[in-house]
Amino acid sequence: AFGTNQEDYASYIMNSIIRWGDPVSAALEDGELLVQQTKNSDRTPLVSVLLEGPPNSGKTALAAKISEDSQFPFIKICSPDKMIGHSEIAKCQAIKKIFEDAYKSQLSCVVVDDIERLLDYVPIGPRFSNMVLQALLVLLKKPPPKGRKLLIIGTTSRKDVLQEMEMLDAFSTTIHIPNISKVEQLMEAFELLGSFNEKERAMIAKALQGQRLGIGIKKLLMLIEMAAQMDPDYRVRKFVSLLQEEGALVSDKFVAI
Ligand code: ATP
Ligand code: MG
């Protein structure tokens, strides 16, 4: 697929991007700056950024969004779900092919999604594919041919592991993608999503008053939908107990409702 941009963004940004707080705007703005740098700077033909943050925080969707907004002529998302069942060698070849295609275009963006999954990393052991690691390390550092430009956007939930593998240093910069951590941010998300009515939102805000939260946007969308299946009278109670069960309430100070 030389010189074409036919990524299926809808599957990566299934529920659009909700601007629930400053961290979202900051990540998108930083991403936009790197897009501009790749486009405009002749000194840095290769720019790479790692979006790192807890599981479910929205890293993949934000990486896809930044790449889509770049409107670069070549954009490819290299994702482990396209490589299920691939051998290590097949994986390396697939990744190499994506980069080789990218080098053929003047201006390209490659998203390397869920890097620890691409590496077959498992904490038990721990184990990973050294072959894929070495391939990625080389490709992350290799500038595109003269006159061409490349932006690489990686995502990971395991910054610590990538640090140990000495992959962190291969990226020009990192952007932290945090969880929703404040009640106001949760309320903003409800507002933008149109979830719960005014009264229910007020009840949730009261129940969570003074709490520190820690919940990823992807998980939040799931909990909202689960609670929405309940009888309206129990919705709020259900949602708050789901938050608790998820360990999304950092302190256990909890007002009963
Ligand atoms: P994992 O840790 O499993 O890889 P992830 O951090 O990559 O998860 P995504 O797969 O990007 O999370 O899921 C985020 C979901 O939330 C997407 O469906 C996306 O459309 C939606 N979403 C809504 N608002 C935002 C936002 N502000 N940032 C990111 N994603 C958002
Ligand atoms: Mg992801």
mmCIF file of C-alpha atoms and ligand atoms in Angstrom:
data_model
loop_
_atom_site.group_PDB
_atom_site.id
_atom_site.type_symbol
_atom_site.label_atom_id
_atom_site.label_comp_id
_atom_site.label_asym_id
_atom_site.label_seq_id
_atom_site.Cartn_x
_atom_site.Cartn_y
_atom_site.Cartn_z
ATOM 1 C CA ALA A 1 0.000 0.000 0.000
ATOM 2 C CA PHE A 2 2.536 2.552 -1.167
ATOM 3 C CA GLY A 3 1.662 6.197 -0.626
ATOM 4 C CA THR A 4 -1.832 5.513 0.574
ATOM 5 C CA ASN A 5 -3.561 6.237 3.807
ATOM 6 C CA GLN A 6 -6.305 3.749 4.345
ATOM 7 C CA GLU A 7 -6.017 2.975 8.029
ATOM 8 C CA ASP A 8 -9.224 1.961 9.724
ATOM 9 C CA TYR A 9 -9.205 4.640 12.422
ATOM 10 C CA ALA A 10 -12.738 3.833 13.491
ATOM 11 C CA SER A 11 -11.576 0.560 14.999
ATOM 12 C CA TYR A 12 -8.886 2.277 17.096
ATOM 13 C CA ILE A 13 -10.966 5.325 18.080
ATOM 14 C CA MET A 14 -14.193 3.447 18.613
ATOM 15 C CA ASN A 15 -15.736 6.011 20.956
ATOM 16 C CA SER A 16 -14.183 9.230 19.646
ATOM 17 C CA ILE A 17 -11.907 11.318 21.869
ATOM 18 C CA ILE A 18 -13.598 12.861 24.892
ATOM 19 C CA ARG A 19 -11.735 15.895 26.221
ATOM 20 C CA TRP A 20 -12.267 15.111 29.890
ATOM 21 C CA GLY A 21 -9.447 17.350 31.094
ATOM 22 C CA ASP A 22 -6.158 19.132 30.509
ATOM 23 C CA PRO A 23 -4.103 15.933 30.094
ATOM 24 C CA VAL A 24 -6.084 15.062 26.952
ATOM 25 C CA SER A 25 -5.627 18.479 25.363
ATOM 26 C CA ALA A 26 -1.964 18.524 26.392
ATOM 27 C CA ALA A 27 -1.305 15.122 24.795
ATOM 28 C CA LEU A 28 -3.028 16.126 21.553
ATOM 29 C CA GLU A 29 -1.184 19.469 21.463
ATOM 30 C CA ASP A 30 2.191 17.843 22.091
ATOM 31 C CA GLY A 31 1.391 15.326 19.377
ATOM 32 C CA GLU A 32 0.495 18.117 16.963
ATOM 33 C CA LEU A 33 3.813 19.870 17.690
ATOM 34 C CA LEU A 34 5.723 16.696 16.843
ATOM 35 C CA VAL A 35 3.716 16.356 13.623
ATOM 36 C CA GLN A 36 4.710 19.930 12.698
ATOM 37 C CA GLN A 37 8.334 19.266 13.636
ATOM 38 C CA THR A 38 8.438 16.198 11.393
ATOM 39 C CA LYS A 39 6.894 18.159 8.543
ATOM 40 C CA ASN A 40 8.908 21.369 8.863
ATOM 41 C CA SER A 41 12.330 20.580 10.279
ATOM 42 C CA ASP A 42 15.056 19.516 7.874
ATOM 43 C CA ARG A 43 17.373 18.704 10.759
ATOM 44 C CA THR A 44 15.143 16.007 12.242
ATOM 45 C CA PRO A 45 13.842 13.735 9.486
ATOM 46 C CA LEU A 46 13.103 11.109 12.139
ATOM 47 C CA VAL A 47 10.908 12.017 15.117
ATOM 48 C CA SER A 48 9.668 9.397 17.540
ATOM 49 C CA VAL A 49 7.403 9.646 20.551
ATOM 50 C CA LEU A 50 6.239 7.098 23.091
ATOM 51 C CA LEU A 51 2.736 7.453 24.545
ATOM 52 C CA GLU A 52 2.960 5.731 27.907
ATOM 53 C CA GLY A 53 0.394 5.345 30.638
ATOM 54 C CA PRO A 54 -1.655 2.840 32.607
ATOM 55 C CA PRO A 55 -3.786 0.190 30.868
ATOM 56 C CA ASN A 56 -7.085 1.519 29.451
ATOM 57 C CA SER A 57 -5.979 5.160 29.609
ATOM 58 C CA GLY A 58 -6.618 5.735 25.904
ATOM 59 C CA LYS A 59 -3.100 5.471 24.463
ATOM 60 C CA THR A 60 -4.022 3.637 21.262
ATOM 61 C CA ALA A 61 -6.919 5.971 20.464
ATOM 62 C CA LEU A 62 -4.753 9.057 21.045
ATOM 63 C CA ALA A 63 -1.923 7.673 18.905
ATOM 64 C CA ALA A 64 -4.416 6.920 16.124
ATOM 65 C CA LYS A 65 -5.940 10.388 16.489
ATOM 66 C CA ILE A 66 -2.562 12.172 16.298
ATOM 67 C CA SER A 67 -1.625 10.162 13.211
ATOM 68 C CA GLU A 68 -5.004 10.754 11.563
ATOM 69 C CA ASP A 69 -4.867 14.509 12.239
ATOM 70 C CA SER A 70 -1.362 14.704 10.750
ATOM 71 C CA GLN A 71 -2.883 13.993 7.325
ATOM 72 C CA PHE A 72 0.469 12.598 6.265
ATOM 73 C CA PRO A 73 0.224 10.821 2.914
ATOM 74 C CA PHE A 74 1.399 7.526 4.412
ATOM 75 C CA ILE A 75 0.097 6.335 7.775
ATOM 76 C CA LYS A 76 0.293 2.814 9.061
ATOM 77 C CA ILE A 77 -0.689 1.351 12.405
ATOM 78 C CA CYS A 78 1.425 -1.623 13.385
ATOM 79 C CA SER A 79 -0.679 -3.431 15.924
ATOM 80 C CA PRO A 80 -0.267 -6.804 17.645
ATOM 81 C CA ASP A 81 -3.849 -7.782 16.840
ATOM 82 C CA LYS A 82 -2.868 -7.931 13.164
ATOM 83 C CA MET A 83 -0.130 -10.402 14.068
ATOM 84 C CA ILE A 84 -1.887 -13.022 16.129
ATOM 85 C CA GLY A 85 -0.255 -16.375 15.584
ATOM 86 C CA HIS A 86 2.725 -14.903 13.707
ATOM 87 C CA SER A 87 6.079 -16.489 14.419
ATOM 88 C CA GLU A 88 8.878 -14.227 15.621
ATOM 89 C CA ILE A 89 10.334 -14.157 12.119
ATOM 90 C CA ALA A 90 6.985 -13.382 10.485
ATOM 91 C CA LYS A 91 6.448 -10.585 13.003
ATOM 92 C CA CYS A 92 9.835 -9.038 12.267
ATOM 93 C CA GLN A 93 9.150 -9.239 8.555
ATOM 94 C CA ALA A 94 5.721 -7.636 8.904
ATOM 95 C CA ILE A 95 7.172 -4.786 10.978
ATOM 96 C CA LYS A 96 10.088 -4.332 8.563
ATOM 97 C CA LYS A 97 7.689 -4.218 5.613
ATOM 98 C CA ILE A 98 5.670 -1.419 7.227
ATOM 99 C CA PHE A 99 8.798 0.679 7.735
ATOM 100 C CA GLU A 100 10.090 -0.032 4.225
ATOM 101 C CA ASP A 101 6.771 1.144 2.797
ATOM 102 C CA ALA A 102 6.966 4.232 5.000
ATOM 103 C CA TYR A 103 10.462 5.076 3.673
ATOM 104 C CA LYS A 104 9.025 5.252 0.143
ATOM 105 C CA SER A 105 6.760 8.167 0.988
ATOM 106 C CA GLN A 106 7.925 11.789 1.466
ATOM 107 C CA LEU A 107 6.110 12.107 4.751
ATOM 108 C CA SER A 108 5.084 9.104 6.803
ATOM 109 C CA CYS A 109 3.715 8.205 10.186
ATOM 110 C CA VAL A 110 4.013 4.744 11.696
ATOM 111 C CA VAL A 111 2.165 3.882 14.901
ATOM 112 C CA VAL A 112 3.750 0.977 16.791
ATOM 113 C CA ASP A 113 0.920 0.045 19.117
ATOM 114 C CA ASP A 114 1.202 -1.871 22.372
ATOM 115 C CA ILE A 115 4.925 -2.481 22.134
ATOM 116 C CA GLU A 116 5.138 -4.931 25.039
ATOM 117 C CA ARG A 117 2.532 -7.103 23.281
ATOM 118 C CA LEU A 118 4.460 -6.920 19.996
ATOM 119 C CA LEU A 119 7.448 -8.154 21.975
ATOM 120 C CA ASP A 120 5.407 -11.037 23.429
ATOM 121 C CA TYR A 121 6.346 -9.730 26.842
ATOM 122 C CA VAL A 122 5.021 -11.694 29.822
ATOM 123 C CA PRO A 123 5.836 -10.712 33.393
ATOM 124 C CA ILE A 124 5.950 -14.353 34.427
ATOM 125 C CA GLY A 125 9.452 -15.414 33.834
ATOM 126 C CA PRO A 126 9.785 -12.696 32.528
ATOM 127 C CA ARG A 127 10.002 -13.464 28.829
ATOM 128 C CA PHE A 128 9.936 -11.580 25.540
ATOM 129 C CA SER A 129 11.015 -11.906 21.926
ATOM 130 C CA ASN A 130 14.564 -10.646 21.645
ATOM 131 C CA MET A 131 14.344 -10.903 17.862
ATOM 132 C CA VAL A 132 11.422 -8.469 17.670
ATOM 133 C CA LEU A 133 13.101 -6.228 20.251
ATOM 134 C CA GLN A 134 16.290 -5.985 18.200
ATOM 135 C CA ALA A 135 14.311 -5.314 15.008
ATOM 136 C CA LEU A 136 12.355 -2.499 16.675
ATOM 137 C CA LEU A 137 15.482 -0.973 18.224
ATOM 138 C CA VAL A 138 17.118 -0.780 14.800
ATOM 139 C CA LEU A 139 14.025 0.614 13.071
ATOM 140 C CA LEU A 140 13.431 3.196 15.808
ATOM 141 C CA LYS A 141 16.889 4.655 15.281
ATOM 142 C CA LYS A 142 17.154 4.393 11.504
ATOM 143 C CA PRO A 143 16.497 7.735 9.761
ATOM 144 C CA PRO A 144 14.471 7.575 6.531
ATOM 145 C CA PRO A 145 16.328 8.018 3.196
ATOM 146 C CA LYS A 146 17.435 11.527 2.263
ATOM 147 C CA GLY A 147 14.572 13.911 1.630
ATOM 148 C CA ARG A 148 12.010 11.694 3.382
ATOM 149 C CA LYS A 149 10.485 12.225 6.809
ATOM 150 C CA LEU A 150 9.111 9.834 9.354
ATOM 151 C CA LEU A 151 7.164 10.192 12.589
ATOM 152 C CA ILE A 152 6.997 7.096 14.804
ATOM 153 C CA ILE A 153 4.378 6.965 17.566
ATOM 154 C CA GLY A 154 4.758 4.075 20.024
ATOM 155 C CA THR A 155 2.366 3.125 22.806
ATOM 156 C CA THR A 156 2.979 1.119 25.970
ATOM 157 C CA SER A 157 1.544 0.410 29.402
ATOM 158 C CA ARG A 158 4.959 -0.808 30.585
ATOM 159 C CA LYS A 159 7.368 2.081 30.420
ATOM 160 C CA ASP A 160 9.423 0.379 33.138
ATOM 161 C CA VAL A 161 9.901 -2.734 31.002
ATOM 162 C CA LEU A 162 10.849 -0.737 27.897
ATOM 163 C CA GLN A 163 13.332 1.180 30.040
ATOM 164 C CA GLU A 164 14.949 -2.059 31.102
ATOM 165 C CA MET A 165 15.133 -3.193 27.492
ATOM 166 C CA GLU A 166 16.860 0.111 26.660
ATOM 167 C CA MET A 167 14.099 0.993 24.236
ATOM 168 C CA LEU A 168 13.022 4.160 26.026
ATOM 169 C CA ASP A 169 16.193 5.932 24.944
ATOM 170 C CA ALA A 170 15.449 5.059 21.324
ATOM 171 C CA PHE A 171 12.473 7.455 21.398
ATOM 172 C CA SER A 172 13.047 11.196 20.962
ATOM 173 C CA THR A 173 10.456 11.971 23.630
ATOM 174 C CA THR A 174 7.607 10.534 25.697
ATOM 175 C CA ILE A 175 4.077 11.747 26.464
ATOM 176 C CA HIS A 176 2.381 10.507 29.616
ATOM 177 C CA ILE A 177 -1.282 9.518 29.190
ATOM 178 C CA PRO A 178 -2.827 9.472 32.668
ATOM 179 C CA ASN A 179 -5.999 8.024 34.098
ATOM 180 C CA ILE A 180 -8.921 10.200 35.099
ATOM 181 C CA SER A 181 -7.933 11.207 38.624
ATOM 182 C CA LYS A 182 -10.362 13.892 39.759
ATOM 183 C CA VAL A 183 -14.091 13.954 40.358
ATOM 184 C CA GLU A 184 -14.345 17.113 38.188
ATOM 185 C CA GLN A 185 -12.757 15.242 35.289
ATOM 186 C CA LEU A 186 -15.236 12.401 35.755
ATOM 187 C CA MET A 187 -18.103 14.917 35.725
ATOM 188 C CA GLU A 188 -16.711 16.512 32.570
ATOM 189 C CA ALA A 189 -16.592 13.086 30.921
ATOM 190 C CA PHE A 190 -20.242 12.392 31.920
ATOM 191 C CA GLU A 191 -21.255 15.751 30.515
ATOM 192 C CA LEU A 192 -19.517 15.174 27.186
ATOM 193 C CA LEU A 193 -20.817 11.623 26.936
ATOM 194 C CA GLY A 194 -24.320 12.584 28.040
ATOM 195 C CA SER A 195 -24.204 9.822 30.660
ATOM 196 C CA PHE A 196 -26.508 9.971 33.694
ATOM 197 C CA ASN A 197 -28.918 12.835 34.312
ATOM 198 C CA GLU A 198 -28.217 15.943 36.393
ATOM 199 C CA LYS A 199 -29.538 14.401 39.581
ATOM 200 C CA GLU A 200 -27.597 11.176 39.160
ATOM 201 C CA ARG A 201 -24.387 13.075 38.429
ATOM 202 C CA ALA A 202 -24.854 15.120 41.587
ATOM 203 C CA MET A 203 -25.322 11.908 43.592
ATOM 204 C CA ILE A 204 -22.164 10.390 42.143
ATOM 205 C CA ALA A 205 -20.211 13.606 42.789
ATOM 206 C CA LYS A 206 -21.406 13.545 46.411
ATOM 207 C CA ALA A 207 -20.504 9.891 46.916
ATOM 208 C CA LEU A 208 -17.013 10.462 45.543
ATOM 209 C CA GLN A 209 -16.432 13.797 47.243
ATOM 210 C CA GLY A 210 -12.818 14.310 48.253
ATOM 211 C CA GLN A 211 -11.760 10.970 46.750
ATOM 212 C CA ARG A 212 -8.841 10.451 44.469
ATOM 213 C CA LEU A 213 -9.793 8.434 41.441
ATOM 214 C CA GLY A 214 -7.740 6.316 39.120
ATOM 215 C CA ILE A 215 -9.693 5.087 36.142
ATOM 216 C CA GLY A 216 -8.832 4.815 32.461
ATOM 217 C CA ILE A 217 -11.255 6.255 29.919
ATOM 218 C CA LYS A 218 -11.701 2.859 28.247
ATOM 219 C CA LYS A 219 -12.641 1.237 31.550
ATOM 220 C CA LEU A 220 -14.914 4.152 32.430
ATOM 221 C CA LEU A 221 -16.853 3.736 29.173
ATOM 222 C CA MET A 222 -17.334 0.077 30.060
ATOM 223 C CA LEU A 223 -18.579 0.815 33.607
ATOM 224 C CA ILE A 224 -21.002 3.461 32.357
ATOM 225 C CA GLU A 225 -22.509 1.004 29.892
ATOM 226 C CA MET A 226 -22.750 -1.703 32.562
ATOM 227 C CA ALA A 227 -24.520 0.657 34.947
ATOM 228 C CA ALA A 228 -26.821 1.826 32.137
ATOM 229 C CA GLN A 229 -28.273 -1.686 31.894
ATOM 230 C CA MET A 230 -29.599 -1.399 35.452
ATOM 231 C CA ASP A 231 -32.978 -0.157 36.554
ATOM 232 C CA PRO A 232 -32.744 3.701 36.808
ATOM 233 C CA ASP A 233 -33.218 3.563 40.579
ATOM 234 C CA TYR A 234 -30.076 1.486 41.048
ATOM 235 C CA ARG A 235 -27.887 2.983 38.355
ATOM 236 C CA VAL A 236 -25.890 5.332 40.570
ATOM 237 C CA ARG A 237 -25.350 2.776 43.295
ATOM 238 C CA LYS A 238 -24.263 0.230 40.714
ATOM 239 C CA PHE A 239 -21.823 2.634 39.093
ATOM 240 C CA VAL A 240 -20.194 3.593 42.375
ATOM 241 C CA SER A 241 -19.862 -0.032 43.450
ATOM 242 C CA LEU A 242 -18.359 -0.914 40.066
ATOM 243 C CA LEU A 243 -15.802 1.857 40.579
ATOM 244 C CA GLN A 244 -14.968 0.366 43.959
ATOM 245 C CA GLU A 245 -14.669 -3.170 42.639
ATOM 246 C CA GLU A 246 -12.338 -1.922 39.915
ATOM 247 C CA GLY A 247 -10.117 -0.400 42.579
ATOM 248 C CA ALA A 248 -10.726 2.967 40.938
ATOM 249 C CA LEU A 249 -11.164 4.707 44.282
ATOM 250 C CA VAL A 250 -7.696 5.328 45.551
ATOM 251 C CA SER A 251 -8.611 6.148 49.136
ATOM 252 C CA ASP A 252 -11.203 3.965 50.813
ATOM 253 C CA LYS A 253 -12.968 6.857 52.482
ATOM 254 C CA PHE A 254 -16.390 6.337 50.978
ATOM 255 C CA VAL A 255 -19.709 7.989 51.705
ATOM 256 C CA ALA A 256 -22.537 5.460 51.589
ATOM 257 C CA ILE A 257 -25.451 6.368 49.361
HETATM 258 P P1 ATP B 1 -4.791 -0.765 26.445
HETATM 259 O O1 ATP B 1 -4.052 -0.452 27.707
HETATM 260 O O2 ATP B 1 -5.695 -1.950 26.577
HETATM 261 O O3 ATP B 1 -3.922 -0.802 25.235
HETATM 262 P P2 ATP B 1 -5.515 1.891 25.626
HETATM 263 O O4 ATP B 1 -4.905 2.773 26.680
HETATM 264 O O5 ATP B 1 -4.799 1.754 24.348
HETATM 265 O O6 ATP B 1 -5.827 0.460 26.254
HETATM 266 P P3 ATP B 1 -7.695 2.515 23.930
HETATM 267 O O7 ATP B 1 -7.711 1.212 23.269
HETATM 268 O O8 ATP B 1 -7.106 3.677 23.208
HETATM 269 O O9 ATP B 1 -6.991 2.428 25.366
HETATM 270 O O10 ATP B 1 -9.209 2.838 24.339
HETATM 271 C C1 ATP B 1 -9.691 4.115 24.558
HETATM 272 C C2 ATP B 1 -11.156 4.165 24.215
HETATM 273 O O11 ATP B 1 -11.731 5.327 24.799
HETATM 274 C C3 ATP B 1 -11.414 4.293 22.718
HETATM 275 O O12 ATP B 1 -12.601 3.599 22.413
HETATM 276 C C4 ATP B 1 -11.616 5.791 22.504
HETATM 277 O O13 ATP B 1 -12.471 6.063 21.408
HETATM 278 C C5 ATP B 1 -12.255 6.203 23.812
HETATM 279 N N1 ATP B 1 -11.908 7.558 24.261
HETATM 280 C C6 ATP B 1 -12.789 8.488 24.652
HETATM 281 N N2 ATP B 1 -12.170 9.582 25.064
HETATM 282 C C7 ATP B 1 -10.850 9.370 24.962
HETATM 283 C C8 ATP B 1 -9.711 10.151 25.280
HETATM 284 N N3 ATP B 1 -9.780 11.383 25.790
HETATM 285 N N4 ATP B 1 -8.502 9.599 25.069
HETATM 286 C C9 ATP B 1 -8.416 8.353 24.583
HETATM 287 N N5 ATP B 1 -9.461 7.565 24.274
HETATM 288 C C10 ATP B 1 -10.681 8.071 24.454
HETATM 289 MG MG MG B 2 -3.864 0.157 23.448
#
